[in-house]
């Protein structure tokens, strides 16, 4: 039998967009309208890898387990555009095969580094009564560690879960989590709207899967403070490189 535990993910960032993503035919919101949605949002969802934190979780885990170069090469091949996120995640984790002990040691010895400005931005959102969620293709244990640093309830974390046998060996990952699938972040936002009756939900992230989540999200803000993904920079109507830009927007009102 396997016991479940946490997860860290990899670049869902540049993988192909889900063929099931629905693009609304209505007129695209202007930048001014997007800023107003952000200022009046009920909830803000953040991607984690290369957005809330500076690193890509699965890359750090691969390096820690001694297979960094091989996983990086798999990533380069995968980004050719024909592989789904779940298939790519399965292949990488199959090569890394991290044990429970290795994951915990990575967190303690090399904890994820918060992106400058994120702590202040999350605090300001909380002060305004805005619900903040972490929606990540990364691993639950890593993302929960980040959430605790930002005073975000672990119930507001949506991420992938690694599985381990009782001796701590890698046993796979929970494939039923929405974040394990292409298009999963949009499913999470739909769930949040249905559960909490949010009217305006913002998604902030560096990758294509973050952009894909709007709609159902009402506003997407591309983030390039750690890594610039050209597809996102070119297509996002609102693109920032530092969280101070969003803090200033909140001060406008």
Short mmCIF file of N, CA and C in Angstrom, two decimals, residues 25-197:
data_model
loop_
_atom_site.label_atom_id
_atom_site.label_comp_id
_atom_site.label_asym_id
_atom_site.label_seq_id
_atom_site.Cartn_x
_atom_site.Cartn_y
_atom_site.Cartn_z
N UNK A 25 -15.95 34.08 -26.88
CA UNK A 25 -16.01 34.86 -28.11
C UNK A 25 -16.22 36.34 -27.85
N UNK A 26 -16.55 36.71 -26.58
CA UNK A 26 -16.84 38.12 -26.31
C UNK A 26 -15.58 38.97 -26.44
N UNK A 27 -15.80 40.28 -26.51
CA UNK A 27 -14.71 41.24 -26.66
C UNK A 27 -13.71 41.11 -25.52
N UNK A 28 -12.42 41.19 -25.85
CA UNK A 28 -11.38 41.12 -24.83
C UNK A 28 -11.41 42.38 -23.97
N UNK A 29 -11.21 42.20 -22.67
CA UNK A 29 -11.20 43.35 -21.77
C UNK A 29 -9.97 44.21 -22.05
N UNK A 30 -10.11 45.51 -21.88
CA UNK A 30 -8.98 46.41 -22.05
C UNK A 30 -8.09 46.34 -20.82
N UNK A 31 -6.89 46.90 -20.93
CA UNK A 31 -5.98 46.93 -19.79
C UNK A 31 -6.60 47.67 -18.62
N UNK A 32 -7.28 48.77 -18.89
CA UNK A 32 -7.92 49.53 -17.83
C UNK A 32 -8.99 48.69 -17.12
N UNK A 33 -9.75 47.93 -17.90
CA UNK A 33 -10.78 47.07 -17.32
C UNK A 33 -10.17 45.95 -16.49
N UNK A 34 -9.05 45.39 -16.97
CA UNK A 34 -8.37 44.34 -16.21
C UNK A 34 -7.88 44.88 -14.86
N UNK A 35 -7.36 46.10 -14.88
CA UNK A 35 -6.87 46.69 -13.63
C UNK A 35 -8.02 46.91 -12.64
N UNK A 36 -9.17 47.28 -13.15
CA UNK A 36 -10.32 47.47 -12.28
C UNK A 36 -10.79 46.13 -11.70
N UNK A 37 -10.73 45.08 -12.50
CA UNK A 37 -11.09 43.75 -11.99
C UNK A 37 -10.14 43.35 -10.87
N UNK A 38 -8.85 43.61 -11.06
CA UNK A 38 -7.87 43.27 -10.03
C UNK A 38 -8.14 44.04 -8.74
N UNK A 39 -8.43 45.32 -8.87
CA UNK A 39 -8.64 46.14 -7.68
C UNK A 39 -9.92 45.76 -6.93
N UNK A 40 -10.87 45.15 -7.61
CA UNK A 40 -12.14 44.79 -6.97
C UNK A 40 -12.35 43.28 -6.86
N UNK A 41 -11.27 42.52 -7.01
CA UNK A 41 -11.37 41.06 -7.04
C UNK A 41 -11.83 40.48 -5.71
N UNK A 42 -12.58 39.39 -5.79
CA UNK A 42 -12.94 38.61 -4.60
C UNK A 42 -11.81 37.67 -4.21
N UNK A 43 -11.09 37.18 -5.21
CA UNK A 43 -10.05 36.18 -4.97
C UNK A 43 -8.93 36.37 -5.98
N UNK A 44 -7.70 36.09 -5.53
CA UNK A 44 -6.53 36.11 -6.40
C UNK A 44 -5.82 34.78 -6.28
N UNK A 45 -5.60 34.14 -7.42
CA UNK A 45 -4.89 32.86 -7.48
C UNK A 45 -3.49 33.09 -8.05
N UNK A 46 -2.50 32.55 -7.36
CA UNK A 46 -1.12 32.66 -7.82
C UNK A 46 -0.59 31.31 -8.25
N UNK A 47 0.09 31.27 -9.37
CA UNK A 47 0.97 30.16 -9.68
C UNK A 47 2.11 30.23 -8.67
N UNK A 48 2.86 29.13 -8.51
CA UNK A 48 3.92 29.12 -7.50
C UNK A 48 5.31 29.10 -8.13
N UNK A 49 5.65 28.05 -8.88
CA UNK A 49 6.99 27.95 -9.46
C UNK A 49 7.26 29.11 -10.41
N UNK A 50 8.38 29.79 -10.21
CA UNK A 50 8.80 30.94 -11.02
C UNK A 50 7.86 32.14 -10.93
N UNK A 51 6.92 32.09 -9.98
CA UNK A 51 6.03 33.24 -9.75
C UNK A 51 6.12 33.63 -8.28
N UNK A 52 5.48 32.87 -7.41
CA UNK A 52 5.58 33.14 -5.97
C UNK A 52 6.98 32.83 -5.45
N UNK A 53 7.59 31.78 -6.00
CA UNK A 53 8.98 31.46 -5.66
C UNK A 53 9.84 31.62 -6.90
N UNK A 54 11.15 31.72 -6.67
CA UNK A 54 12.06 32.02 -7.77
C UNK A 54 12.41 30.79 -8.61
N UNK A 55 12.22 29.60 -8.02
CA UNK A 55 12.68 28.38 -8.68
C UNK A 55 11.54 27.65 -9.39
N UNK A 56 11.94 26.64 -10.18
CA UNK A 56 11.02 25.64 -10.71
C UNK A 56 11.21 24.39 -9.86
N UNK A 57 10.19 24.01 -9.14
CA UNK A 57 10.30 22.95 -8.16
C UNK A 57 10.85 21.64 -8.67
N UNK A 58 10.34 21.17 -9.80
CA UNK A 58 10.78 19.86 -10.25
C UNK A 58 12.23 19.88 -10.69
N UNK A 59 12.69 21.03 -11.20
CA UNK A 59 14.10 21.14 -11.57
C UNK A 59 14.99 21.05 -10.34
N UNK A 60 14.57 21.72 -9.26
CA UNK A 60 15.35 21.69 -8.01
C UNK A 60 15.37 20.28 -7.43
N UNK A 61 14.23 19.60 -7.49
CA UNK A 61 14.15 18.23 -6.98
C UNK A 61 15.03 17.31 -7.80
N UNK A 62 15.03 17.48 -9.12
CA UNK A 62 15.86 16.65 -9.99
C UNK A 62 17.34 16.85 -9.69
N UNK A 63 17.75 18.11 -9.52
CA UNK A 63 19.15 18.39 -9.18
C UNK A 63 19.51 17.75 -7.85
N UNK A 64 18.63 17.89 -6.90
CA UNK A 64 18.89 17.36 -5.56
C UNK A 64 19.04 15.84 -5.59
N UNK A 65 18.31 15.19 -6.50
CA UNK A 65 18.36 13.73 -6.61
C UNK A 65 19.40 13.25 -7.63
N UNK A 66 20.17 14.19 -8.19
CA UNK A 66 21.28 13.82 -9.06
C UNK A 66 20.95 13.57 -10.51
N UNK A 67 19.75 13.98 -10.95
CA UNK A 67 19.37 13.74 -12.35
C UNK A 67 18.94 15.06 -13.03
N UNK A 68 19.52 16.16 -12.59
CA UNK A 68 19.12 17.46 -13.10
C UNK A 68 19.28 17.61 -14.60
N UNK A 69 20.44 17.19 -15.13
CA UNK A 69 20.70 17.35 -16.56
C UNK A 69 19.75 16.51 -17.40
N UNK A 70 19.51 15.28 -16.96
CA UNK A 70 18.63 14.39 -17.73
C UNK A 70 17.20 14.92 -17.76
N UNK A 71 16.73 15.43 -16.62
CA UNK A 71 15.37 15.97 -16.57
C UNK A 71 15.27 17.24 -17.40
N UNK A 72 16.30 18.07 -17.36
CA UNK A 72 16.31 19.29 -18.18
C UNK A 72 16.23 18.94 -19.67
N UNK A 73 16.92 17.89 -20.08
CA UNK A 73 16.87 17.46 -21.48
C UNK A 73 15.47 16.95 -21.83
N UNK A 74 14.83 16.24 -20.91
CA UNK A 74 13.46 15.78 -21.14
C UNK A 74 12.53 16.97 -21.30
N UNK A 75 12.77 18.00 -20.51
CA UNK A 75 11.95 19.20 -20.59
C UNK A 75 12.09 19.85 -21.95
N UNK A 76 13.32 19.96 -22.42
CA UNK A 76 13.54 20.59 -23.73
C UNK A 76 12.82 19.82 -24.84
N UNK A 77 12.88 18.50 -24.78
CA UNK A 77 12.20 17.69 -25.80
C UNK A 77 10.69 17.84 -25.69
N UNK A 78 10.21 17.87 -24.46
CA UNK A 78 8.76 17.95 -24.25
C UNK A 78 8.18 19.25 -24.77
N UNK A 79 8.98 20.30 -24.70
CA UNK A 79 8.47 21.60 -25.10
C UNK A 79 8.36 21.75 -26.61
N UNK A 80 8.59 20.66 -27.33
CA UNK A 80 8.36 20.68 -28.77
C UNK A 80 6.90 20.85 -29.10
N UNK A 81 6.02 20.53 -28.14
CA UNK A 81 4.62 20.85 -28.32
C UNK A 81 3.67 19.70 -28.51
N UNK A 82 4.09 18.45 -28.32
CA UNK A 82 3.18 17.34 -28.59
C UNK A 82 2.84 16.52 -27.35
N UNK A 83 3.36 16.90 -26.19
CA UNK A 83 3.16 16.09 -24.99
C UNK A 83 2.23 16.82 -24.02
N UNK A 84 1.36 16.05 -23.36
CA UNK A 84 0.49 16.65 -22.35
C UNK A 84 1.27 16.88 -21.06
N UNK A 85 0.73 17.74 -20.21
CA UNK A 85 1.40 18.01 -18.94
C UNK A 85 1.51 16.75 -18.10
N UNK A 86 0.43 15.95 -18.04
CA UNK A 86 0.47 14.75 -17.21
C UNK A 86 1.52 13.77 -17.72
N UNK A 87 1.62 13.60 -19.03
CA UNK A 87 2.62 12.69 -19.59
C UNK A 87 4.03 13.18 -19.28
N UNK A 88 4.24 14.49 -19.38
CA UNK A 88 5.55 15.05 -19.10
C UNK A 88 5.91 14.90 -17.62
N UNK A 89 4.93 15.13 -16.75
CA UNK A 89 5.15 14.99 -15.31
C UNK A 89 5.46 13.54 -14.96
N UNK A 90 4.71 12.62 -15.55
CA UNK A 90 4.93 11.19 -15.29
C UNK A 90 6.35 10.78 -15.69
N UNK A 91 6.79 11.23 -16.85
CA UNK A 91 8.13 10.86 -17.33
C UNK A 91 9.22 11.42 -16.43
N UNK A 92 9.09 12.67 -16.04
CA UNK A 92 10.12 13.28 -15.20
C UNK A 92 10.19 12.63 -13.83
N UNK A 93 9.03 12.45 -13.21
CA UNK A 93 9.03 11.83 -11.88
C UNK A 93 9.49 10.39 -11.95
N UNK A 94 9.22 9.72 -13.07
CA UNK A 94 9.70 8.36 -13.23
C UNK A 94 11.21 8.28 -13.28
N UNK A 95 11.83 9.34 -13.77
CA UNK A 95 13.28 9.39 -13.80
C UNK A 95 13.86 9.82 -12.44
N UNK A 96 13.22 10.81 -11.81
CA UNK A 96 13.71 11.30 -10.52
C UNK A 96 13.47 10.27 -9.41
N UNK A 97 12.26 9.72 -9.36
CA UNK A 97 11.83 8.77 -8.33
C UNK A 97 12.24 9.25 -6.93
N UNK A 98 11.77 10.41 -6.52
CA UNK A 98 12.19 10.96 -5.23
C UNK A 98 11.57 10.20 -4.06
N UNK A 99 12.36 9.96 -3.05
CA UNK A 99 11.85 9.33 -1.83
C UNK A 99 11.24 10.41 -0.94
N UNK A 100 10.46 9.97 0.03
CA UNK A 100 9.88 10.90 1.00
C UNK A 100 11.00 11.66 1.72
N UNK A 101 12.04 10.96 2.09
CA UNK A 101 13.16 11.58 2.80
C UNK A 101 13.83 12.64 1.95
N UNK A 102 14.01 12.35 0.66
CA UNK A 102 14.66 13.34 -0.22
C UNK A 102 13.83 14.61 -0.36
N UNK A 103 12.51 14.46 -0.47
CA UNK A 103 11.65 15.63 -0.60
C UNK A 103 11.73 16.49 0.67
N UNK A 104 11.66 15.83 1.83
CA UNK A 104 11.73 16.58 3.08
C UNK A 104 13.09 17.25 3.27
N UNK A 105 14.14 16.55 2.84
CA UNK A 105 15.49 17.11 2.99
C UNK A 105 15.67 18.30 2.05
N UNK A 106 15.09 18.22 0.87
CA UNK A 106 15.16 19.36 -0.06
C UNK A 106 14.52 20.59 0.58
N UNK A 107 13.36 20.42 1.20
CA UNK A 107 12.66 21.54 1.82
C UNK A 107 13.49 22.14 2.96
N UNK A 108 14.12 21.26 3.76
CA UNK A 108 14.88 21.77 4.91
C UNK A 108 16.24 22.34 4.51
N UNK A 109 16.91 21.70 3.54
CA UNK A 109 18.26 22.13 3.16
C UNK A 109 18.26 23.22 2.10
N UNK A 110 17.26 23.21 1.25
CA UNK A 110 17.21 24.17 0.14
C UNK A 110 15.78 24.68 -0.03
N UNK A 111 15.27 25.38 0.98
CA UNK A 111 13.86 25.81 0.92
C UNK A 111 13.62 26.76 -0.24
N UNK A 112 12.41 26.75 -0.78
CA UNK A 112 12.10 27.64 -1.90
C UNK A 112 12.24 29.10 -1.48
N UNK A 113 12.76 29.91 -2.39
CA UNK A 113 13.00 31.32 -2.13
C UNK A 113 11.84 32.17 -2.65
N UNK A 114 11.24 32.94 -1.75
CA UNK A 114 10.13 33.80 -2.15
C UNK A 114 10.60 34.89 -3.12
N UNK A 115 9.78 35.17 -4.10
CA UNK A 115 10.06 36.26 -5.03
C UNK A 115 9.89 37.60 -4.32
N UNK A 116 10.81 38.54 -4.53
CA UNK A 116 10.69 39.85 -3.88
C UNK A 116 9.33 40.50 -4.14
N UNK A 117 8.73 41.00 -3.07
CA UNK A 117 7.46 41.70 -3.17
C UNK A 117 6.23 40.84 -2.94
N UNK A 118 6.36 39.52 -3.00
CA UNK A 118 5.17 38.67 -2.89
C UNK A 118 4.61 38.70 -1.47
N UNK A 119 5.47 38.72 -0.46
CA UNK A 119 4.98 38.74 0.92
C UNK A 119 4.14 39.99 1.17
N UNK A 120 4.63 41.14 0.69
CA UNK A 120 3.91 42.39 0.88
C UNK A 120 2.59 42.41 0.10
N UNK A 121 2.61 41.86 -1.10
CA UNK A 121 1.40 41.85 -1.92
C UNK A 121 0.33 40.96 -1.30
N UNK A 122 0.70 39.78 -0.87
CA UNK A 122 -0.29 38.87 -0.25
C UNK A 122 -0.84 39.49 1.04
N UNK A 123 0.03 40.10 1.82
CA UNK A 123 -0.41 40.75 3.06
C UNK A 123 -1.42 41.86 2.76
N UNK A 124 -1.15 42.65 1.73
CA UNK A 124 -2.06 43.75 1.37
C UNK A 124 -3.40 43.20 0.89
N UNK A 125 -3.38 42.14 0.11
CA UNK A 125 -4.63 41.52 -0.35
C UNK A 125 -5.43 41.01 0.84
N UNK A 126 -4.76 40.37 1.78
CA UNK A 126 -5.45 39.88 2.98
C UNK A 126 -6.08 41.05 3.75
N UNK A 127 -5.36 42.15 3.85
CA UNK A 127 -5.89 43.32 4.56
C UNK A 127 -7.16 43.84 3.90
N UNK A 128 -7.25 43.68 2.61
CA UNK A 128 -8.43 44.14 1.86
C UNK A 128 -9.56 43.11 1.88
N UNK A 129 -9.35 41.98 2.54
CA UNK A 129 -10.37 40.94 2.61
C UNK A 129 -10.44 40.05 1.38
N UNK A 130 -9.38 40.07 0.57
CA UNK A 130 -9.34 39.25 -0.65
C UNK A 130 -8.82 37.85 -0.29
N UNK A 131 -9.49 36.83 -0.79
CA UNK A 131 -9.03 35.46 -0.59
C UNK A 131 -7.86 35.18 -1.53
N UNK A 132 -6.79 34.58 -1.00
CA UNK A 132 -5.61 34.27 -1.81
C UNK A 132 -5.41 32.76 -1.87
N UNK A 133 -5.21 32.26 -3.09
CA UNK A 133 -5.01 30.82 -3.31
C UNK A 133 -3.70 30.59 -4.05
N UNK A 134 -3.08 29.45 -3.77
CA UNK A 134 -1.92 28.99 -4.53
C UNK A 134 -2.38 27.83 -5.39
N UNK A 135 -2.28 27.99 -6.70
CA UNK A 135 -2.75 26.97 -7.65
C UNK A 135 -1.55 26.57 -8.49
N UNK A 136 -1.03 25.36 -8.24
CA UNK A 136 0.28 25.01 -8.79
C UNK A 136 0.30 23.61 -9.38
N UNK A 137 1.08 23.48 -10.45
CA UNK A 137 1.38 22.15 -10.98
C UNK A 137 2.49 21.50 -10.18
N UNK A 138 2.98 22.19 -9.14
CA UNK A 138 4.05 21.69 -8.28
C UNK A 138 3.53 20.77 -7.21
N UNK A 139 4.39 20.50 -6.22
CA UNK A 139 4.07 19.47 -5.23
C UNK A 139 3.50 20.05 -3.94
N UNK A 140 2.49 19.36 -3.43
CA UNK A 140 1.73 19.84 -2.27
C UNK A 140 2.62 20.20 -1.09
N UNK A 141 3.57 19.37 -0.73
CA UNK A 141 4.38 19.63 0.45
C UNK A 141 5.21 20.89 0.29
N UNK A 142 5.74 21.10 -0.89
CA UNK A 142 6.54 22.30 -1.14
C UNK A 142 5.64 23.53 -1.11
N UNK A 143 4.50 23.43 -1.77
CA UNK A 143 3.60 24.58 -1.87
C UNK A 143 3.02 24.92 -0.50
N UNK A 144 2.73 23.92 0.32
CA UNK A 144 2.24 24.19 1.67
C UNK A 144 3.30 24.91 2.49
N UNK A 145 4.57 24.56 2.31
CA UNK A 145 5.66 25.25 2.99
C UNK A 145 5.66 26.73 2.61
N UNK A 146 5.44 27.01 1.33
CA UNK A 146 5.37 28.39 0.86
C UNK A 146 4.14 29.09 1.45
N UNK A 147 3.01 28.40 1.47
CA UNK A 147 1.77 28.99 1.99
C UNK A 147 1.94 29.43 3.44
N UNK A 148 2.61 28.62 4.23
CA UNK A 148 2.81 28.96 5.64
C UNK A 148 3.62 30.24 5.79
N UNK A 149 4.59 30.44 4.92
CA UNK A 149 5.39 31.67 4.97
C UNK A 149 4.56 32.91 4.64
N UNK A 150 3.50 32.71 3.88
CA UNK A 150 2.69 33.84 3.42
C UNK A 150 1.36 33.96 4.17
N UNK A 151 1.20 33.16 5.23
CA UNK A 151 -0.04 33.16 6.02
C UNK A 151 -1.27 32.83 5.16
N UNK A 152 -1.06 31.94 4.20
CA UNK A 152 -2.16 31.44 3.37
C UNK A 152 -2.59 30.10 3.95
N UNK A 153 -3.87 29.90 4.25
CA UNK A 153 -4.31 28.62 4.80
C UNK A 153 -4.00 27.46 3.85
N UNK A 154 -3.59 26.33 4.41
CA UNK A 154 -3.29 25.18 3.54
C UNK A 154 -4.53 24.71 2.78
N UNK A 155 -5.71 25.04 3.29
CA UNK A 155 -6.94 24.70 2.56
C UNK A 155 -7.03 25.49 1.26
N UNK A 156 -6.24 26.57 1.13
CA UNK A 156 -6.25 27.38 -0.08
C UNK A 156 -5.14 26.98 -1.05
N UNK A 157 -4.56 25.79 -0.84
CA UNK A 157 -3.51 25.28 -1.71
C UNK A 157 -4.08 24.19 -2.61
N UNK A 158 -3.86 24.33 -3.91
CA UNK A 158 -4.23 23.30 -4.89
C UNK A 158 -2.97 22.94 -5.65
N UNK A 159 -2.49 21.70 -5.46
CA UNK A 159 -1.23 21.27 -6.07
C UNK A 159 -1.24 19.77 -6.21
N UNK A 160 -0.20 19.23 -6.80
CA UNK A 160 -0.09 17.79 -7.01
C UNK A 160 0.47 17.09 -5.78
N UNK A 161 0.09 15.84 -5.62
CA UNK A 161 0.49 15.07 -4.44
C UNK A 161 1.34 13.88 -4.88
N UNK A 162 2.53 13.81 -4.31
CA UNK A 162 3.36 12.63 -4.53
C UNK A 162 2.85 11.50 -3.65
N UNK A 163 3.09 10.28 -4.09
CA UNK A 163 2.75 9.10 -3.29
C UNK A 163 4.03 8.37 -2.91
N UNK A 164 4.03 7.82 -1.71
CA UNK A 164 5.19 7.07 -1.23
C UNK A 164 4.72 5.78 -0.57
N UNK A 165 5.52 4.72 -0.74
CA UNK A 165 5.27 3.49 0.01
C UNK A 165 5.61 3.73 1.47
N UNK A 166 5.22 2.81 2.33
CA UNK A 166 5.45 3.02 3.75
C UNK A 166 6.93 3.03 4.11
N UNK A 167 7.77 2.50 3.24
CA UNK A 167 9.22 2.58 3.51
C UNK A 167 9.81 3.89 2.96
N UNK A 168 8.95 4.76 2.42
CA UNK A 168 9.39 6.06 1.95
C UNK A 168 9.77 6.11 0.48
N UNK A 169 9.75 4.97 -0.22
CA UNK A 169 10.11 4.98 -1.63
C UNK A 169 8.99 5.60 -2.47
N UNK A 170 9.39 6.16 -3.59
CA UNK A 170 8.45 6.80 -4.50
C UNK A 170 7.44 5.79 -5.05
N UNK A 171 6.16 6.18 -5.04
CA UNK A 171 5.10 5.29 -5.50
C UNK A 171 4.20 5.94 -6.54
N UNK A 172 4.64 7.06 -7.13
CA UNK A 172 3.83 7.72 -8.14
C UNK A 172 3.25 9.02 -7.62
N UNK A 173 2.24 9.52 -8.33
CA UNK A 173 1.57 10.74 -7.88
C UNK A 173 0.07 10.60 -8.10
N UNK A 174 -0.68 11.41 -7.40
CA UNK A 174 -2.13 11.33 -7.45
C UNK A 174 -2.62 11.94 -8.77
N UNK A 175 -3.02 11.08 -9.68
CA UNK A 175 -3.42 11.55 -11.01
C UNK A 175 -4.83 12.11 -11.04
N UNK A 176 -5.53 12.05 -9.90
CA UNK A 176 -6.90 12.57 -9.87
C UNK A 176 -6.95 14.06 -9.56
N UNK A 177 -5.82 14.63 -9.13
CA UNK A 177 -5.80 16.06 -8.83
C UNK A 177 -5.99 16.88 -10.12
N UNK A 178 -6.81 17.91 -10.09
CA UNK A 178 -7.01 18.70 -11.33
C UNK A 178 -5.71 19.31 -11.84
N UNK A 179 -4.78 19.64 -10.93
CA UNK A 179 -3.52 20.27 -11.34
C UNK A 179 -2.57 19.29 -12.02
N UNK A 180 -2.93 18.00 -12.07
CA UNK A 180 -2.11 17.01 -12.78
C UNK A 180 -2.43 16.97 -14.27
N UNK A 181 -3.45 17.70 -14.67
CA UNK A 181 -3.92 17.67 -16.06
C UNK A 181 -3.71 19.01 -16.75
N UNK A 182 -3.53 18.98 -18.05
CA UNK A 182 -3.58 20.20 -18.83
C UNK A 182 -4.97 20.82 -18.64
N UNK A 183 -5.03 22.11 -18.45
CA UNK A 183 -6.31 22.77 -18.21
C UNK A 183 -6.78 22.69 -16.77
N UNK A 184 -5.96 22.13 -15.88
CA UNK A 184 -6.39 21.92 -14.51
C UNK A 184 -6.58 23.18 -13.70
N UNK A 185 -5.80 24.22 -13.99
CA UNK A 185 -5.93 25.45 -13.21
C UNK A 185 -7.28 26.12 -13.45
N UNK A 186 -7.75 26.04 -14.67
CA UNK A 186 -9.08 26.56 -14.97
C UNK A 186 -10.15 25.78 -14.22
N UNK A 187 -9.97 24.48 -14.09
CA UNK A 187 -10.93 23.66 -13.34
C UNK A 187 -10.96 24.08 -11.87
N UNK A 188 -9.78 24.39 -11.32
CA UNK A 188 -9.73 24.85 -9.93
C UNK A 188 -10.50 26.16 -9.78
N UNK A 189 -10.31 27.10 -10.71
CA UNK A 189 -11.01 28.39 -10.62
C UNK A 189 -12.52 28.19 -10.74
N UNK A 190 -12.94 27.32 -11.63
CA UNK A 190 -14.37 27.02 -11.74
C UNK A 190 -14.91 26.48 -10.43
N UNK A 191 -14.16 25.57 -9.81
CA UNK A 191 -14.54 25.00 -8.52
C UNK A 191 -14.66 26.10 -7.46
N UNK A 192 -13.70 27.01 -7.41
CA UNK A 192 -13.72 28.08 -6.42
C UNK A 192 -14.93 28.99 -6.61
N UNK A 193 -15.25 29.29 -7.87
CA UNK A 193 -16.41 30.15 -8.14
C UNK A 193 -17.70 29.46 -7.70
N UNK A 194 -17.79 28.17 -7.94
CA UNK A 194 -18.99 27.44 -7.57
C UNK A 194 -19.10 27.30 -6.05
N UNK A 195 -17.98 27.06 -5.38
CA UNK A 195 -18.01 26.83 -3.94
C UNK A 195 -18.21 28.11 -3.14
N UNK A 196 -17.52 29.18 -3.56
CA UNK A 196 -17.53 30.41 -2.77
C UNK A 196 -18.32 31.55 -3.41
N UNK A 197 -18.86 31.31 -4.60
CA UNK A 197 -19.67 32.32 -5.31
C UNK A 197 -18.87 33.59 -5.59
#
